[in-house]
Amino acid sequence: MLSIKNLHASVEGKEILKGINLEIKAGEVHAIMGPNGSGKSTLSQVLAGNDAFEVTGGEVTLNGENLLELETEERAREGIFLAFQYPVEIPGVSNLQFLRTAVNAMRQHKGQGEMNAAEFMKLAKEISKQVDLDPAFLKRGVNEGFSGGEKKRNEIMQALLLQPKLAILDETDSGLDIDALKVVSDGVNALRAEDRAILMVTHYQRLLNHIVPDYVHVLAGGKIIKSGGRELALELEERGYGWLGIKDEDTADSSAN
Amino acid sequence: MKPAPTLSTAFLHPAGQALPEPLLALRKQRGSALVDMPLPTRKTENWKYSSKYLKLTDDMAISLPAEGKTGSSLAVPGYKVAFLNGVMIPEACEYPDLDGISIKSFDDLSDEEAADLADRLDSTLDNKAVQMARLNSARFEDGLLIRLKPEAVLDQPLFIVHEVTAEASGSAFPRIFVDAGRHSQITLVEEYISSGSAQVMVNTVTEFNMADGANITSIRLNMEGENVQHIGSTGVLQQRSSRFESHAVGFGGPLRRHDLQVRLEGEGAECKLNGVVVTQGKQHYDNHTTIEHVAAHCNSEETYRNIAADQSHAIFNGRIHIHQDAQKSNADMNNNNLLLSNGAEIDTKPELEIYADDVKCAHGATIGQLDEISLFYLISRGIGRREANVLLTMAFVNELVEQIPVEAVRETVQGRLSHFFEQTFQEA
């Protein structure tokens, strides 16, 4: 599904990704772990199409299509979804309006008719229950005044509504207490499907207790230095990153997080 | 040194001789005071950004004809009063006889009523600060007097549509005076519209004289065409425990200027002033507000937001003056500005003068562009760039638009905003 070959990217002239290679197939769940500043968030942002990052080399294809040539919104419509590490607060745009606009943009792209307000409200209420968000949140501004956990649940709600082909979860576990982590993990597990891939970016392995990955990769200094199965995450938890020859505070660019 | 330009004598000849004698006399007296009135220049502090757009050539001195047909962009659900070029058109007005409320054109006043009004016209405004209001006082040809007896409540909004017909150059001088008795209540909408394409000026004065406990909601819509200079003034005089709420929404033109002066003269009075300004092309919009905290224990809350696109220019000048005896005053003023292009300009100036020592007074001003991170967030969900721009721009003013308490007005404003978005944000 997703194929990344020798991807290089930089921000403000500084190279962060220094040759990433990664193959993800439909139905798989991959976890990318690594110390702060290793380039994990940069990889997420580059895949989603944030203009602040410049791709300086390599290629990325989604089902054979060159992803790097697509605009951000086109990538989303082709099925890329990024759950933000820091979801943005947008006062003045209601969550409901935002979600409906996004869903209808997708539907239009697929040649489906728009959902009217009533239809959408019904769907949104259902899904908000699934991530344990009070439907009252739909009426509030996008993420406005939401707690950290509520913001993350809102991200997962969006993924459930938009049904992406590839869901990228950037530090979705950060800032969650144990109950919220459970809710968010259940939401992510509900996303797992034969025709969908999930790429989780995380610093800690605790999320992986709830969402069991098929593959684990260690990103350090802008490169994937080790790949393995689920057991690699456990080993990292036990031994830290030191045995791989990197230090946790080894920073390629801490501002990229 | 070149002498300062003065008002052309062509402006000193008002039309409209149908007014009752006391008002004619007042107008004449105000006119004679305008002889040699210096015009604002860029050295006049409160006109420094706008004086060059003020066009007071002799062809502007002509009174626009007080006849023709009127139309409104509002589908009006409440009571309606229509003015054409500053003169009431009785056949276009719709309001019943109301208990305790009198709505009359100046022309229809008895000499006694007119004499009473003549004593009080201009009483809510500081004429030194709003020079152009003096021109209106010398030139108004008709006007609307609304009097509410104590406890009188108008059950529906009153829509006052002021239309100018710009078939040829000239000016109109709309005038409104509202006398609100104790604990009376009214919501009124002033809508300014135009037809025709000649260069014209609209010079307005609206005054609110509020007795103890009176409650007024004033909505002002500036919707005139690109050929209309609008120079308007609003004066508000508030007695004890009265409440004034203003929603001023304006779309730009060659010159739009509104001076809003609120004087909190009785203890416990409060005012809330909201403003939304949208400019595009080469439009120019200048809002000046003044809140005088004269008495103690008064509250004021002010929020103005400007959006400037293309090469347009918007100005906000907000003054709060807390007098020495106005202890326990509570004043909060905010002005937020959104620039949509590199060529647009916004100037904002909060002015606080505080002479009492036990007050709470806050102000904030921001100028920015659409937030890149918010934009990325929206488009990363598949929302098109154009639509994301529209959502974020709308969000900037939505909070204020939503507070307008009359649905028909909100819809009109949203319609005009959509039109603005269509012109400003091109399809990618």
XYZ file of C-alpha atoms in Angstrom:
685
model
C 0.000 0.000 0.000
C 2.570 2.562 1.151
C 6.070 2.412 -0.164
C 8.781 4.794 1.038
C 12.151 4.679 -0.700
C 15.222 6.576 0.433
C 13.158 9.536 1.650
C 15.081 12.680 2.565
C 13.410 15.753 4.031
C 14.510 18.945 5.661
C 13.024 21.856 7.510
C 14.484 25.346 7.228
C 17.467 23.905 5.402
C 18.256 21.335 8.064
C 18.046 17.699 7.022
C 15.880 15.631 9.359
C 15.056 12.522 7.354
C 18.174 10.969 5.909
C 17.014 8.067 3.786
C 13.893 6.334 5.097
C 12.872 3.003 3.580
C 9.568 1.461 4.599
C 6.993 -0.854 3.035
C 3.530 -1.124 4.543
C 0.909 -3.515 3.211
C -2.851 -3.331 3.547
C -4.088 -4.737 6.814
C -0.798 -4.190 8.623
C -0.079 -2.146 11.708
C 3.384 -0.666 11.945
C 4.893 1.152 14.880
C 7.736 3.587 14.558
C 9.572 4.188 17.766
C 12.538 6.302 18.521
C 14.005 8.891 20.803
C 12.927 12.499 20.799
C 14.121 14.353 17.769
C 14.742 11.247 15.712
C 12.438 12.478 12.949
C 9.255 10.579 13.836
C 6.941 13.583 13.682
C 8.712 14.890 10.601
C 7.962 11.640 8.808
C 4.259 11.947 9.749
C 4.074 15.540 8.607
C 5.889 14.830 5.342
C 3.520 11.986 4.517
C 0.498 14.199 5.210
C 1.948 16.968 3.064
C 2.895 19.788 5.405
C 4.531 22.494 3.255
C 6.808 23.481 6.116
C 8.879 20.386 5.345
C 10.802 20.085 2.120
C 11.317 16.702 0.511
C 14.846 16.709 -0.872
C 15.038 13.168 -2.215
C 13.467 9.750 -2.504
C 9.969 8.639 -3.352
C 6.710 7.757 -1.669
C 3.884 5.912 -3.378
C 0.415 5.046 -2.156
C -0.999 2.109 -4.076
C 1.452 2.887 -6.837
C 0.589 6.569 -7.074
C 3.280 9.177 -6.452
C 2.179 10.726 -3.159
C 4.720 13.534 -3.209
C 3.141 15.100 -6.274
C -0.216 15.444 -4.547
C -1.419 18.463 -2.593
C -2.232 17.930 1.074
C -5.987 17.853 0.482
C -5.566 15.423 -2.432
C -3.541 13.083 -0.244
C -6.330 13.151 2.332
C -8.891 12.370 -0.351
C -6.728 9.490 -1.571
C -6.872 8.060 1.922
C -4.025 9.485 4.006
C -5.062 10.515 7.496
C -2.807 12.061 10.105
C -3.925 12.103 13.728
C -2.045 15.145 15.016
C 0.198 15.048 18.035
C -1.107 18.512 18.898
C -4.595 18.900 17.409
C -5.300 22.516 16.492
C -7.931 24.613 18.250
C -10.082 26.580 15.824
C -12.602 28.750 17.682
C -15.444 29.972 15.486
C -15.642 26.809 13.373
C -17.908 24.287 15.023
C -16.634 20.758 15.283
C -19.785 19.586 13.526
C -19.308 21.964 10.615
C -15.661 20.967 10.316
C -16.375 17.236 10.365
C -19.253 17.501 7.915
C -17.225 19.637 5.515
C -14.427 17.074 5.617
C -16.724 14.090 5.164
C -18.514 15.774 2.268
C -15.223 16.707 0.603
C -14.318 13.009 0.697
C -17.720 11.931 -0.556
C -17.589 14.397 -3.387
C -14.168 13.049 -4.349
C -15.587 9.536 -4.461
C -18.523 10.699 -6.556
C -20.987 10.236 -3.709
C -23.654 12.761 -2.841
C -23.264 15.141 0.081
C -24.694 14.159 3.437
C -27.285 16.579 4.681
C -27.099 18.045 8.162
C -29.554 15.589 9.708
C -27.936 12.476 8.214
C -24.540 13.662 9.260
C -25.655 14.519 12.776
C -26.888 10.958 13.232
C -23.598 9.493 12.041
C -21.523 11.911 14.093
C -23.454 11.141 17.260
C -22.920 7.415 16.773
C -19.209 7.788 16.291
C -18.771 10.259 19.109
C -20.205 7.580 21.392
C -17.680 5.120 20.066
C -14.831 7.331 21.277
C -16.724 8.302 24.429
C -17.067 11.982 23.502
C -20.236 13.722 24.627
C -22.152 14.768 21.466
C -22.207 18.257 23.017
C -18.620 18.508 21.793
C -19.937 18.595 18.234
C -21.384 22.034 18.840
C -18.200 23.506 20.253
C -15.418 25.080 18.265
C -12.947 22.607 16.775
C -10.930 21.328 19.756
C -11.733 24.577 21.547
C -11.115 24.169 25.237
C -10.877 20.383 24.857
C -8.615 18.576 27.314
C -5.624 16.717 25.901
C -7.531 13.444 26.005
C -10.617 14.927 24.373
C -8.512 16.278 21.541
C -6.982 12.866 20.903
C -10.395 11.226 20.955
C -11.594 13.836 18.490
C -8.715 12.834 16.201
C -9.718 9.196 16.338
C -13.325 10.197 15.744
C -12.230 11.933 12.564
C -10.376 8.819 11.423
C -13.493 6.728 12.040
C -15.595 9.194 10.053
C -13.191 9.579 7.158
C -12.271 5.868 6.863
C -8.750 6.388 5.488
C -6.610 3.804 3.703
C -3.586 4.735 5.781
C -4.004 6.207 9.247
C -0.883 7.800 10.690
C -1.076 8.304 14.436
C 1.465 10.786 15.698
C 2.110 10.280 19.426
C -1.568 9.590 19.893
C -0.850 8.218 23.359
C 0.916 11.298 24.679
C -0.910 13.125 27.395
C -3.492 10.372 27.939
C -4.363 8.864 31.288
C -4.933 5.150 31.442
C -8.706 5.326 30.856
C -8.389 7.661 27.911
C -5.635 5.472 26.502
C -8.046 2.549 26.584
C -10.775 4.503 24.768
C -8.362 5.774 22.131
C -6.861 2.302 21.643
C -10.312 0.778 21.230
C -11.008 3.400 18.590
C -7.788 2.589 16.762
C -8.468 -1.119 16.972
C -11.884 -0.455 15.456
C -10.043 1.102 12.534
C -8.062 -2.068 11.853
C -9.244 -3.610 8.622
C -8.067 -5.818 5.774
C -7.892 -2.901 3.381
C -6.405 -0.384 5.776
C -2.928 0.175 7.156
C -1.995 1.940 10.356
C 1.282 3.640 11.101
C 1.783 4.527 14.738
C 4.490 6.886 15.807
C 5.266 6.669 19.468
C 7.946 7.323 21.990
C 6.730 4.757 24.498
C 5.723 1.201 24.096
C 2.698 1.357 26.421
C 0.352 2.132 23.520
C 1.546 -1.077 21.905
C 0.103 -3.073 24.793
C -3.295 -1.951 23.594
C -2.737 -1.789 19.867
C -0.552 -4.713 18.953
C 1.591 -3.936 15.936
C 2.703 -6.373 13.287
C 6.032 -4.618 12.841
C 8.147 -2.301 14.929
C 10.800 0.031 13.509
C 13.343 2.106 15.347
C 13.979 5.530 13.889
C 17.109 7.351 14.962
C 19.036 10.189 13.391
C 16.653 10.319 10.462
C 17.008 6.656 9.485
C 15.342 3.386 10.382
C 18.127 1.539 12.136
C 16.296 -1.589 13.188
C 13.084 -3.376 12.309
C 11.440 -6.350 13.938
C 8.232 -7.767 15.260
C 6.269 -6.886 18.344
C 9.052 -8.235 20.581
C 11.347 -5.412 19.503
C 9.136 -2.929 21.334
C 9.315 -4.983 24.506
C 13.028 -5.173 24.226
C 13.225 -1.403 23.808
C 11.117 -0.946 26.889
C 13.402 -3.170 28.875
C 16.734 -1.987 27.608
C 16.082 1.558 26.358
C 17.636 2.784 23.162
C 21.214 2.594 24.426
C 21.994 -0.920 23.222
C 21.295 0.249 19.662
C 24.124 2.717 19.981
C 21.865 5.775 20.379
C 20.988 7.898 23.336
C 17.430 8.870 24.134
C 18.320 12.541 24.050
C 20.121 12.116 20.736
C 18.475 14.904 18.843
C 18.519 15.386 15.139
C 16.216 18.304 15.679
C 14.153 18.515 18.796
C 12.011 21.303 17.327
C 10.664 18.867 14.741
C 8.574 17.333 17.471
C 2.089 78.002 5.084
C -0.998 77.142 3.106
C -4.190 77.934 5.053
C -6.200 74.890 6.110
C -8.997 74.127 3.652
C -12.451 75.080 4.852
C -15.900 73.799 4.074
C -17.201 75.187 0.798
C -20.048 77.660 1.234
C -21.964 75.521 -1.247
C -22.660 73.221 1.704
C -24.432 75.939 3.652
C -27.647 75.862 1.663
C -29.929 73.123 2.919
C -32.932 71.883 1.007
C -36.136 70.688 2.649
C -38.114 73.668 3.882
C -40.996 71.509 5.119
C -39.476 71.139 8.588
C -41.260 72.769 11.526
C -40.039 76.240 12.293
C -37.986 75.399 15.432
C -35.956 72.852 13.479
C -35.443 75.226 10.561
C -34.160 77.800 13.029
C -31.833 75.288 14.645
C -30.509 74.204 11.302
C -29.848 77.793 10.287
C -28.019 78.502 13.498
C -25.887 75.335 13.100
C -25.177 76.330 9.499
C -23.881 79.766 10.390
C -21.457 78.120 12.813
C -19.997 76.168 9.928
C -18.766 79.200 8.019
C -15.019 78.753 7.645
C -15.128 75.353 9.363
C -11.704 73.849 8.777
C -11.843 70.476 7.061
C -9.961 67.527 8.464
C -6.490 67.052 6.994
C -3.907 64.377 7.563
C -2.636 66.521 10.417
C -6.004 66.178 12.147
C -5.265 63.295 14.501
C -8.635 61.557 14.296
C -8.729 61.871 10.512
C -5.100 61.205 9.672
C -5.715 58.014 7.685
C -8.984 59.108 6.125
C -8.905 62.812 5.293
C -7.530 62.211 1.817
C -10.590 60.116 0.943
C -13.037 62.757 2.148
C -14.480 64.352 -0.957
C -16.423 67.525 -0.230
C -16.422 69.131 -3.654
C -19.233 71.506 -4.599
C -21.091 68.838 -6.572
C -21.365 66.875 -3.310
C -23.118 69.837 -1.695
C -26.247 69.294 -3.779
C -29.124 67.664 -1.925
C -30.175 64.393 -3.486
C -33.843 64.523 -4.560
C -36.323 63.413 -1.934
C -38.382 61.230 -4.232
C -38.197 57.852 -5.922
C -38.674 54.218 -5.107
C -37.083 52.348 -2.237
C -36.040 48.779 -1.795
C -34.272 46.919 0.983
C -31.945 43.970 0.990
C -33.591 42.809 4.185
C -36.623 40.599 4.196
C -38.084 42.542 7.048
C -40.124 40.614 9.587
C -40.675 43.476 12.038
C -41.759 47.094 11.782
C -40.325 49.160 9.009
C -39.527 52.791 8.347
C -38.126 53.840 4.982
C -36.115 56.900 4.151
C -34.998 57.959 0.720
C -32.124 60.400 0.516
C -32.727 61.387 4.112
C -36.479 61.997 3.763
C -39.158 59.672 5.077
C -41.322 57.887 2.501
C -44.591 57.327 4.423
C -46.065 54.877 1.896
C -43.064 52.553 2.381
C -43.399 52.505 6.169
C -45.165 49.709 8.025
C -45.817 49.962 11.720
C -48.985 50.008 13.770
C -50.049 52.544 16.358
C -48.144 51.470 19.374
C -48.973 51.993 22.967
C -46.494 54.366 24.577
C -44.298 54.544 21.511
C -44.277 57.336 18.988
C -42.481 57.015 15.666
C -42.657 60.226 13.642
C -40.824 61.976 10.892
C -39.445 65.414 11.784
C -41.746 66.918 9.160
C -44.780 65.649 11.055
C -43.869 67.124 14.421
C -45.953 69.862 15.982
C -44.141 73.109 16.678
C -44.110 72.203 20.345
C -42.591 68.776 19.727
C -40.121 70.278 17.297
C -39.069 72.937 19.796
C -38.448 70.244 22.385
C -36.414 68.218 19.913
C -34.461 71.274 18.767
C -33.344 71.767 22.363
C -31.958 68.299 22.500
C -30.515 67.580 19.072
C -26.732 67.198 19.286
C -26.911 66.757 23.056
C -25.474 63.233 22.962
C -22.456 64.072 20.828
C -19.245 65.885 21.451
C -19.319 68.050 18.355
C -15.700 69.057 18.642
C -14.685 65.441 18.232
C -17.071 64.666 15.404
C -16.854 67.636 13.067
C -18.863 65.969 10.348
C -21.878 65.545 12.634
C -22.091 69.334 12.630
C -22.586 69.272 8.892
C -25.564 66.972 9.325
C -27.049 69.344 11.904
C -26.880 72.135 9.358
C -28.262 70.090 6.501
C -30.789 67.461 7.646
C -33.980 67.709 5.617
C -36.086 65.324 7.628
C -35.459 62.768 10.307
C -36.962 60.148 12.550
C -37.963 60.837 16.116
C -38.709 57.788 18.226
C -40.049 58.393 21.701
C -40.665 55.634 24.183
C -42.682 56.393 27.268
C -41.542 54.888 30.567
C -41.888 51.093 30.580
C -42.816 50.999 26.862
C -41.462 47.959 25.060
C -41.361 47.573 21.306
C -42.243 43.940 20.736
C -40.422 43.538 17.413
C -37.328 45.079 15.886
C -37.809 48.360 14.074
C -36.042 48.393 10.706
C -35.003 51.793 9.475
C -33.892 51.563 5.888
C -31.911 54.524 4.638
C -31.477 54.412 0.913
C -29.675 56.892 -1.302
C -30.322 57.075 -5.017
C -27.118 58.019 -6.746
C -28.352 59.126 -10.153
C -26.227 62.270 -9.921
C -23.676 63.590 -7.458
C -24.889 64.992 -4.186
C -25.459 64.187 -0.550
C -28.074 62.927 1.853
C -28.270 63.695 5.571
C -30.217 61.019 7.447
C -31.001 61.812 11.051
C -32.449 59.763 13.884
C -33.216 60.731 17.449
C -34.351 58.129 19.962
C -35.702 59.238 23.293
C -36.028 56.199 25.522
C -37.970 56.694 28.759
C -37.344 54.881 32.001
C -37.163 51.107 31.590
C -38.311 51.262 27.997
C -36.937 48.804 25.473
C -36.334 48.842 21.763
C -34.293 46.993 19.156
C -33.649 48.969 16.042
C -31.823 48.255 12.854
C -30.364 50.991 10.694
C -29.621 49.706 7.260
C -27.798 51.944 4.797
C -28.129 50.979 1.146
C -27.781 52.670 -2.226
C -28.781 52.453 -5.854
C -27.210 54.176 -8.844
C -23.546 54.783 -9.474
C -22.840 58.518 -9.196
C -20.433 59.738 -6.518
C -22.498 60.595 -3.464
C -22.063 61.204 0.233
C -24.216 60.007 3.087
C -23.710 62.003 6.249
C -25.668 60.607 9.174
C -26.303 61.311 12.811
C -28.124 58.928 15.135
C -28.695 59.830 18.764
C -29.893 57.737 21.674
C -30.998 59.498 24.807
C -31.556 56.836 27.446
C -33.314 57.389 30.770
C -32.801 55.202 33.848
C -33.049 51.507 33.110
C -33.715 51.936 29.391
C -32.541 49.089 27.201
C -31.590 49.636 23.565
C -30.145 47.247 21.027
C -28.867 49.082 17.983
C -27.828 47.306 14.814
C -26.119 49.256 12.078
C -25.514 47.829 8.633
C -23.382 49.655 6.111
C -24.216 48.044 2.814
C -23.908 50.884 0.314
C -22.209 50.674 -3.062
C -18.676 51.479 -4.163
C -19.714 55.008 -5.148
C -20.922 56.072 -1.712
C -18.884 57.863 0.923
C -20.490 57.332 4.279
C -19.654 59.534 7.214
C -21.818 58.647 10.159
C -21.936 59.520 13.819
C -23.795 57.898 16.661
C -24.157 59.449 20.090
C -25.427 57.601 23.149
C -26.238 59.200 26.474
C -26.942 56.708 29.226
C -28.524 57.307 32.601
C -28.564 55.061 35.628
C -28.696 51.295 35.026
C -29.458 51.676 31.348
C -28.054 49.194 28.863
C -26.958 49.886 25.313
C -25.886 47.165 22.939
C -24.529 47.932 19.494
C -23.784 45.661 16.569
C -22.138 47.623 13.784
C -21.429 45.660 10.635
C -19.905 47.381 7.659
C -18.612 46.577 4.221
C -16.123 48.965 2.720
C -16.377 51.735 0.174
C -14.338 54.696 -1.051
C -14.718 56.089 2.458
C -16.665 54.672 5.344
C -16.388 56.453 8.609
C -18.325 55.852 11.781
C -17.857 57.694 15.035
C -19.599 56.066 17.978
C -19.673 57.969 21.253
C -21.127 56.493 24.386
C -21.430 58.481 27.576
C -22.122 56.470 30.718
C -23.561 59.226 32.837
C -25.613 57.348 35.427
C -24.311 54.772 37.861
C -24.638 51.152 36.860
C -25.057 51.909 33.171
C -23.496 49.462 30.782
C -22.730 49.217 27.110
C -21.601 46.485 24.801
C -20.195 47.502 21.446
C -19.526 44.922 18.763
C -18.173 45.756 15.345
C -17.359 43.817 12.195
C -15.701 45.460 9.223
C -14.858 43.824 5.914
C -12.899 45.607 3.192
C -11.595 44.587 -0.213
C -10.259 46.166 -3.401
C -9.147 49.683 -2.558
C -11.824 50.232 0.051
C -11.334 52.311 3.153
C -13.088 51.937 6.503
C -12.485 53.975 9.614
C -14.169 53.286 12.959
C -13.678 55.648 15.860
C -15.308 54.826 19.156
C -15.293 56.689 22.449
C -16.649 55.479 25.740
C -16.905 58.067 28.489
C -17.106 56.511 31.921
C -18.506 59.517 33.757
C -20.339 57.822 36.627
C -19.168 55.108 38.995
C -20.017 51.410 38.708
C -20.455 51.353 34.947
C -19.416 48.544 32.616
C -18.306 48.712 29.031
C -17.325 45.865 26.768
C -16.143 46.438 23.237
C -15.077 43.991 20.520
C -14.291 45.105 16.991
C -12.924 42.851 14.280
C -11.637 43.925 10.894
C -10.903 41.823 7.845
C -8.921 43.550 5.101
C -8.291 41.953 1.707
C -6.515 43.124 -1.463
C -5.235 46.708 -1.104
C -7.901 47.828 1.321
C -7.362 49.751 4.516
C -9.213 49.455 7.819
C -8.778 51.584 10.896
C -9.915 51.127 14.458
C -9.468 53.813 17.049
C -10.994 53.013 20.403
C -10.904 55.501 23.218
C -11.940 54.856 26.781
C -12.026 57.800 29.107
C -12.559 57.070 32.781
C -13.416 60.232 34.641
C -12.188 60.987 38.126
C -15.434 60.068 39.860
C -15.991 56.913 37.869
C -14.739 54.537 40.543
C -15.365 50.808 40.126
C -15.540 51.223 36.379
C -15.100 48.064 34.412
C -13.941 48.501 30.826
C -12.780 45.875 28.392
C -11.845 46.676 24.806
C -10.625 44.285 22.151
C -9.750 44.810 18.525
C -8.647 41.881 16.393
C -7.612 42.230 12.813
C -7.110 39.840 9.963
C -5.039 40.744 6.911
C -5.794 38.609 3.872
C -3.193 40.048 1.554
C 0.230 41.657 1.602
C -1.223 44.848 0.146
C -3.860 45.343 2.828
C -3.344 47.682 5.763
C -4.909 47.865 9.182
C -4.206 50.502 11.777
C -5.417 50.074 15.310
C -5.089 52.404 18.235
C -6.495 51.800 21.693
C -6.531 54.958 23.809
C -7.082 54.721 27.531
C -7.334 57.761 29.741
C -7.923 56.870 33.339
C -8.384 59.416 36.105
C -10.024 57.206 38.753
C -7.871 54.924 40.855
C -10.172 51.978 41.531
C -11.057 50.657 38.103
C -10.627 47.578 35.973
C -9.613 48.450 32.487
C -8.257 46.057 29.887
C -7.515 46.345 26.231
C -6.031 44.135 23.577
C -5.251 44.538 19.917
C -4.012 41.911 17.481
C -3.186 41.916 13.803
C -2.473 38.696 11.986
C -2.948 36.515 8.967
C -4.779 33.224 8.614
C -3.007 30.666 10.745
C -0.935 28.247 8.628
C -1.228 25.423 11.134
C -5.018 25.701 11.285
C -5.096 25.775 7.499
C -2.942 22.637 7.304
C -5.166 20.912 9.834
C -8.273 21.579 7.743
C -6.820 20.600 4.376
C -5.231 17.491 5.865
C -8.829 16.308 6.300
C -9.511 16.639 2.588
C -11.128 20.078 2.816
C -10.161 22.202 -0.208
C -7.878 25.182 0.313
C -10.482 27.678 -0.755
C -13.052 26.255 1.602
C -10.500 26.099 4.426
C -9.714 29.782 3.888
C -13.413 30.593 3.977
C -13.969 28.567 7.155
C -11.107 30.262 8.960
C -12.044 33.754 7.811
C -15.664 33.203 8.747
C -14.532 31.846 12.098
C -12.738 35.121 12.735
C -15.979 37.124 12.730
C -18.544 34.408 13.370
C -18.606 34.881 17.103
C -19.728 38.482 16.587
C -22.159 37.737 13.758
C -23.813 35.049 15.887
C -24.449 37.613 18.610
C -26.616 39.792 16.367
C -30.029 39.179 17.911
C -32.094 39.482 14.705
C -32.066 36.499 12.378
C -32.879 38.439 9.204
C -29.843 40.614 9.843
C -27.567 37.655 10.498
C -28.679 36.117 7.208
C -28.076 39.335 5.316
C -24.613 39.642 6.826
C -23.769 36.013 6.101
C -24.921 36.493 2.513
C -22.674 39.500 2.072
C -19.784 37.624 3.671
C -20.267 34.711 1.239
C -20.125 37.162 -1.625
C -16.924 38.607 -0.187
C -15.403 35.125 0.140
C -16.275 34.318 -3.461
C -14.420 37.392 -4.642
C -11.497 37.065 -2.268
C -10.640 33.377 -2.322
C -10.205 32.009 -5.803
C -10.690 28.358 -6.661
C -7.277 26.610 -6.581
